[in-house]
Tab-separated table of C-alpha atoms in Angstrom:
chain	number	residue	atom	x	y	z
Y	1291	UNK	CA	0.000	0.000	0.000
Y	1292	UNK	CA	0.917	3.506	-0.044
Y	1293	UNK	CA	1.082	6.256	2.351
Y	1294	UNK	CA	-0.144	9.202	1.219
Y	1295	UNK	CA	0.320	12.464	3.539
Y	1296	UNK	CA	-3.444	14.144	3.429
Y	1297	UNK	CA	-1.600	17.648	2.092
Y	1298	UNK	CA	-0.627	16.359	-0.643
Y	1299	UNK	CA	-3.635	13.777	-1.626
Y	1300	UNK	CA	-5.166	16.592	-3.526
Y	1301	UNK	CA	-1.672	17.470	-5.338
Y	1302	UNK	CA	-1.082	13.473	-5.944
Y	1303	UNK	CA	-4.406	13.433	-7.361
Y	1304	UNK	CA	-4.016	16.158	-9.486
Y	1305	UNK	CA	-0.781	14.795	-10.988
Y	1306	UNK	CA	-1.883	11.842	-11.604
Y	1307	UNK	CA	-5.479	14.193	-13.889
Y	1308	UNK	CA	-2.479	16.018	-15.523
Y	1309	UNK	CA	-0.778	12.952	-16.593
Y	1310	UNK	CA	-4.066	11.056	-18.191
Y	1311	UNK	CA	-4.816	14.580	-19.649
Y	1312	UNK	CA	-1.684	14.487	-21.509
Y	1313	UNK	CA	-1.549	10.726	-22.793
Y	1314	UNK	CA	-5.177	10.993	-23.731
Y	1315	UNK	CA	-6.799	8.743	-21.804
Y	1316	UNK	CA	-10.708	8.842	-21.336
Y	1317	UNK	CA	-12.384	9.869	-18.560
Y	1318	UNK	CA	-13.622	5.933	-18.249
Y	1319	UNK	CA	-10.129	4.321	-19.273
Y	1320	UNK	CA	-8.442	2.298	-16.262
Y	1321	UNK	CA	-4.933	3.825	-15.779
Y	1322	UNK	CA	-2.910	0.592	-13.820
Y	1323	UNK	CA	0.197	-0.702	-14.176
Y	1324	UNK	CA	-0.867	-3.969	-16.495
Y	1325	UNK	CA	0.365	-3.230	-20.024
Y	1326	UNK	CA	-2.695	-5.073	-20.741
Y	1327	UNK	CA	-4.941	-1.973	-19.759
Y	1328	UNK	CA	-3.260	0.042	-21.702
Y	1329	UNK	CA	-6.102	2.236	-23.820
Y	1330	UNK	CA	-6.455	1.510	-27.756
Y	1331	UNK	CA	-4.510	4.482	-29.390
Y	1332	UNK	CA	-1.520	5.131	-26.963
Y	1333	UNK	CA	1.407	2.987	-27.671
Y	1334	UNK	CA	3.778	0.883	-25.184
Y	1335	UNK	CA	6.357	3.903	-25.036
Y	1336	UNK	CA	3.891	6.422	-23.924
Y	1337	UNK	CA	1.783	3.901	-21.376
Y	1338	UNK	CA	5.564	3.362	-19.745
Y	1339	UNK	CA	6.107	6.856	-19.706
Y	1340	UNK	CA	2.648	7.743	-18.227
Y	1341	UNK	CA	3.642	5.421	-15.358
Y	1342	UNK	CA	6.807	6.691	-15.036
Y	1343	UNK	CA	5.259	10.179	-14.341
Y	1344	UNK	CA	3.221	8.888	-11.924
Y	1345	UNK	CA	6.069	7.204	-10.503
Y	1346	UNK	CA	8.421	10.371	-10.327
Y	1347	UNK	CA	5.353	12.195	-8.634
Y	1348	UNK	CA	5.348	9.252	-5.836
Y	1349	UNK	CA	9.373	10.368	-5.199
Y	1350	UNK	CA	8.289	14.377	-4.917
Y	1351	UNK	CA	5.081	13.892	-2.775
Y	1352	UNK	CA	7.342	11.379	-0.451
Y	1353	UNK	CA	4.839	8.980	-0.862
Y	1354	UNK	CA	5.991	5.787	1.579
Y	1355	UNK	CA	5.733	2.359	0.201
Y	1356	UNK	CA	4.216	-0.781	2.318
Y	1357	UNK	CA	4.647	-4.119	0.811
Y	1358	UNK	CA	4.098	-7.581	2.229
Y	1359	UNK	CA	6.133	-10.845	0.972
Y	1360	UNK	CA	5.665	-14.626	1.178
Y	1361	UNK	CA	5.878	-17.726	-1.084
Y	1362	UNK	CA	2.575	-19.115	-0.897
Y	1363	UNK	CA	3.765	-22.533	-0.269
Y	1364	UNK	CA	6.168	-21.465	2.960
Y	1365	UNK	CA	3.063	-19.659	4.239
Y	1366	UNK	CA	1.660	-22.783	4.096
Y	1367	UNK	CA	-2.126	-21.657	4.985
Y	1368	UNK	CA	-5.482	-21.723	2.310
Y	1369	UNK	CA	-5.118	-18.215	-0.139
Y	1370	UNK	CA	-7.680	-16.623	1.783
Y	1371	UNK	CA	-5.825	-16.920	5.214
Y	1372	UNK	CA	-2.775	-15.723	3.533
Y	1373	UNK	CA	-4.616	-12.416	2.299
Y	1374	UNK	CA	-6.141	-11.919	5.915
Y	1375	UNK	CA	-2.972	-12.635	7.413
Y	1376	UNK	CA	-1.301	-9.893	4.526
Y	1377	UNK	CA	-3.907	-7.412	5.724
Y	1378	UNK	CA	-3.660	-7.645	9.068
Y	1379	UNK	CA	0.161	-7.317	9.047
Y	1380	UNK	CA	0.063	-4.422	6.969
Y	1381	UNK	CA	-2.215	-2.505	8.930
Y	1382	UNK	CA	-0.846	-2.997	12.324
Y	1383	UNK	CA	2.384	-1.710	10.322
Y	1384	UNK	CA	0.401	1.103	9.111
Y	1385	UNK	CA	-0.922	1.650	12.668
Y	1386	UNK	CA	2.905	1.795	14.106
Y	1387	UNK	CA	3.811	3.809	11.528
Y	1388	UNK	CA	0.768	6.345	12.487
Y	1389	UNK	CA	2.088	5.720	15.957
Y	1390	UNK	CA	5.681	6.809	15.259
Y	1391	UNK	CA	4.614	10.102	13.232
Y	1392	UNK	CA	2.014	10.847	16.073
Y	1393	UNK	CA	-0.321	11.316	13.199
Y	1394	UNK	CA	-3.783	9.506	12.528
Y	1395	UNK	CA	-5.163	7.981	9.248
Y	1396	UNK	CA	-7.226	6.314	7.260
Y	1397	UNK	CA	-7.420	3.128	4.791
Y	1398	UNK	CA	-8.512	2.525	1.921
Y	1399	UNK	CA	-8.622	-0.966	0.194
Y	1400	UNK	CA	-9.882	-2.337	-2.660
Y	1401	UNK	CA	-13.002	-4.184	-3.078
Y	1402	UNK	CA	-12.777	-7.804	-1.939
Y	1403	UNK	CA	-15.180	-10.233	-0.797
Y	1404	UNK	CA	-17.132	-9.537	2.497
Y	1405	UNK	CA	-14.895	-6.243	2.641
Y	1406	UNK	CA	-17.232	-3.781	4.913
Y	1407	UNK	CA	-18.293	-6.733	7.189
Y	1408	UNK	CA	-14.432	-7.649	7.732
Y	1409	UNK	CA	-13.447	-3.982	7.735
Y	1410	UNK	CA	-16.237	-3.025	9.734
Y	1411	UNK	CA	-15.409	-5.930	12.443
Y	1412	UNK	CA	-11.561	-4.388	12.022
Y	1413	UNK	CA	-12.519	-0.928	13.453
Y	1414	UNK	CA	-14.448	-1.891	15.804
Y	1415	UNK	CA	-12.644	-4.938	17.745
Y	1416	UNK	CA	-9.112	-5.124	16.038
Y	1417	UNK	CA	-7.305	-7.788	13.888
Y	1418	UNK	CA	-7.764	-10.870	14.269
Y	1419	UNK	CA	-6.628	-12.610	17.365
Y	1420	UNK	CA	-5.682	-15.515	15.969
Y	1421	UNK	CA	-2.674	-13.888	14.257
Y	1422	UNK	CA	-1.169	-12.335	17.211
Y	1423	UNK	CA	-0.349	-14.965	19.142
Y	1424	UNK	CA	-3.753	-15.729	20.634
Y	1425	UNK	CA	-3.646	-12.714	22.631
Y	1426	UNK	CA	-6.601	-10.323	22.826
Y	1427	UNK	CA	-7.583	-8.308	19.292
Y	1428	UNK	CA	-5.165	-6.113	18.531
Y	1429	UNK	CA	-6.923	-1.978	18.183
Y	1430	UNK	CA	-5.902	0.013	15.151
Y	1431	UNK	CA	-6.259	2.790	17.611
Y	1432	UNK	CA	-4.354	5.531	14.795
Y	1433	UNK	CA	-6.111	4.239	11.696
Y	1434	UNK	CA	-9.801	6.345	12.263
Y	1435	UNK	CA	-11.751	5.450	9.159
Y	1436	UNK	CA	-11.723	2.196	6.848
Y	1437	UNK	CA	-13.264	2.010	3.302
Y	1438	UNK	CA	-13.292	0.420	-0.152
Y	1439	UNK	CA	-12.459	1.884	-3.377
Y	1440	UNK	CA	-11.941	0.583	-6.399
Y	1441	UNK	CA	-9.420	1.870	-9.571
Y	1442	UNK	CA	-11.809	4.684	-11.063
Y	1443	UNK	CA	-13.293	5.896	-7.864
Y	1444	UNK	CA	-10.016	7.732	-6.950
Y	1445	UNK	CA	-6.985	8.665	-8.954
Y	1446	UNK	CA	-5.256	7.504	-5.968
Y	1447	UNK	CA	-6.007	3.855	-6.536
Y	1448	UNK	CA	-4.198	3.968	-9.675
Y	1449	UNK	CA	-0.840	5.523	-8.257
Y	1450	UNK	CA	-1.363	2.637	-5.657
Y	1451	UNK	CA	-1.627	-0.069	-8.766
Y	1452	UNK	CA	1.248	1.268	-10.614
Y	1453	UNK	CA	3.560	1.423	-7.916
Y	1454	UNK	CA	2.837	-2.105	-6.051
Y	1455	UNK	CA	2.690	-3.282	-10.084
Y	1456	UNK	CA	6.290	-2.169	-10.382
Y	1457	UNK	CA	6.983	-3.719	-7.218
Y	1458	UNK	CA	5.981	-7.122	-8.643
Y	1459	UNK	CA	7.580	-6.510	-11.798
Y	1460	UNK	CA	11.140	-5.884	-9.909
Y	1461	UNK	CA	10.695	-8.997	-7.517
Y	1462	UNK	CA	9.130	-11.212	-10.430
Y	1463	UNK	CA	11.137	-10.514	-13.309
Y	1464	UNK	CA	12.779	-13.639	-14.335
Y	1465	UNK	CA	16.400	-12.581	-14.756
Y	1466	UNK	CA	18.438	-13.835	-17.746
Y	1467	UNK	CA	21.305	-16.018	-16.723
Y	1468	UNK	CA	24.368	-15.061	-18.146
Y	1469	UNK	CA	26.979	-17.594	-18.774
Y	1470	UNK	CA	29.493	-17.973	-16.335
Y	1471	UNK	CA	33.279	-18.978	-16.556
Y	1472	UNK	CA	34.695	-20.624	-14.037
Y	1473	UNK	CA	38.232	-19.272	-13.323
């Protein structure tokens, strides 16, 4: 996830109008990090450019990155426990990090399945107990407000996309092997 500072939403969001202006995308095109959403009519150059604006922008604004990493088969728990786990971590790191600043927040997700009822049951008892070492729900007691979004409700959901796409571009990205001589 990203952290973005609420002085600089509006300017992030704004960016992010200036750079779809520019490459000509429609007011109903998705703007994500997937090549495959890039809009008839703008070619791979410009969508990688596009992203790369939005990328520079993340750098200026000081927009803080969150990411959470496992192998699904060390986790060793069904997909859906692994998200829940992936969430919870995330926002009790958000919550420190709220903490640490002596600042308060709020998240925004994107649409999963059940997500009020579990983000509802989030603000108002914790995470789940179960992933804390059996010890009593955990309070988010920084994080104030909880919702869901989705990529054209907010411009902001697509700066999220195209960095964490990045992300999994850099840490997926088979890399060539070269041939090595043994001296």
């Amino acid at each position: 996830g990203l952290i973005i500072a609420a002085d600089t939403s509006l300017e992030a969001t704004n960016k992010i109008t200036s750079v779809r202006t520019q490459y000509g995308f429609t007011t109903d095109a998705e703007f994500k990090f997937d090549t495959r959403s890039r809009p008839a009519g703008l070619s791979t150059t410009q969508f990688s450019q596009a992203k790369n604006e939005v990328l520079e922008a993340c750098g200026e604004l000081e927009v803080r990155f969150m990411a959470y990493a496992v192998h699904h088969g060390i986790a060793g728990m069904r997909r859906a426990d692994i998200w829940l786990w992936a969430l919870n971590t995330l926002l009790c790191q958000f919550d420190l990090f709220l903490q640490r600043e002596k600042s308060h927040g709020i998240c925004s997700v994107d649409r999963f399945e059940n997500d009020l009822g579990l983000l509802k049951r989030i603000h108002q008892q914790g995470v789940e107990p179960k992933f804390w070492g059996g010890k009593l729900p955990h309070r988010l007691e920084n994080i104030w407000c909880y919702s869901t979004i989705n990529i054209n409700t907010t411009h902001l959901a697509s700066m999220v996309d195209i960095v964490l796409g990045a992300f999994r571009y850099c840490v997926n990205e088979v890399v060539k092997k070269k041939s090595v001589v043994e001296v």
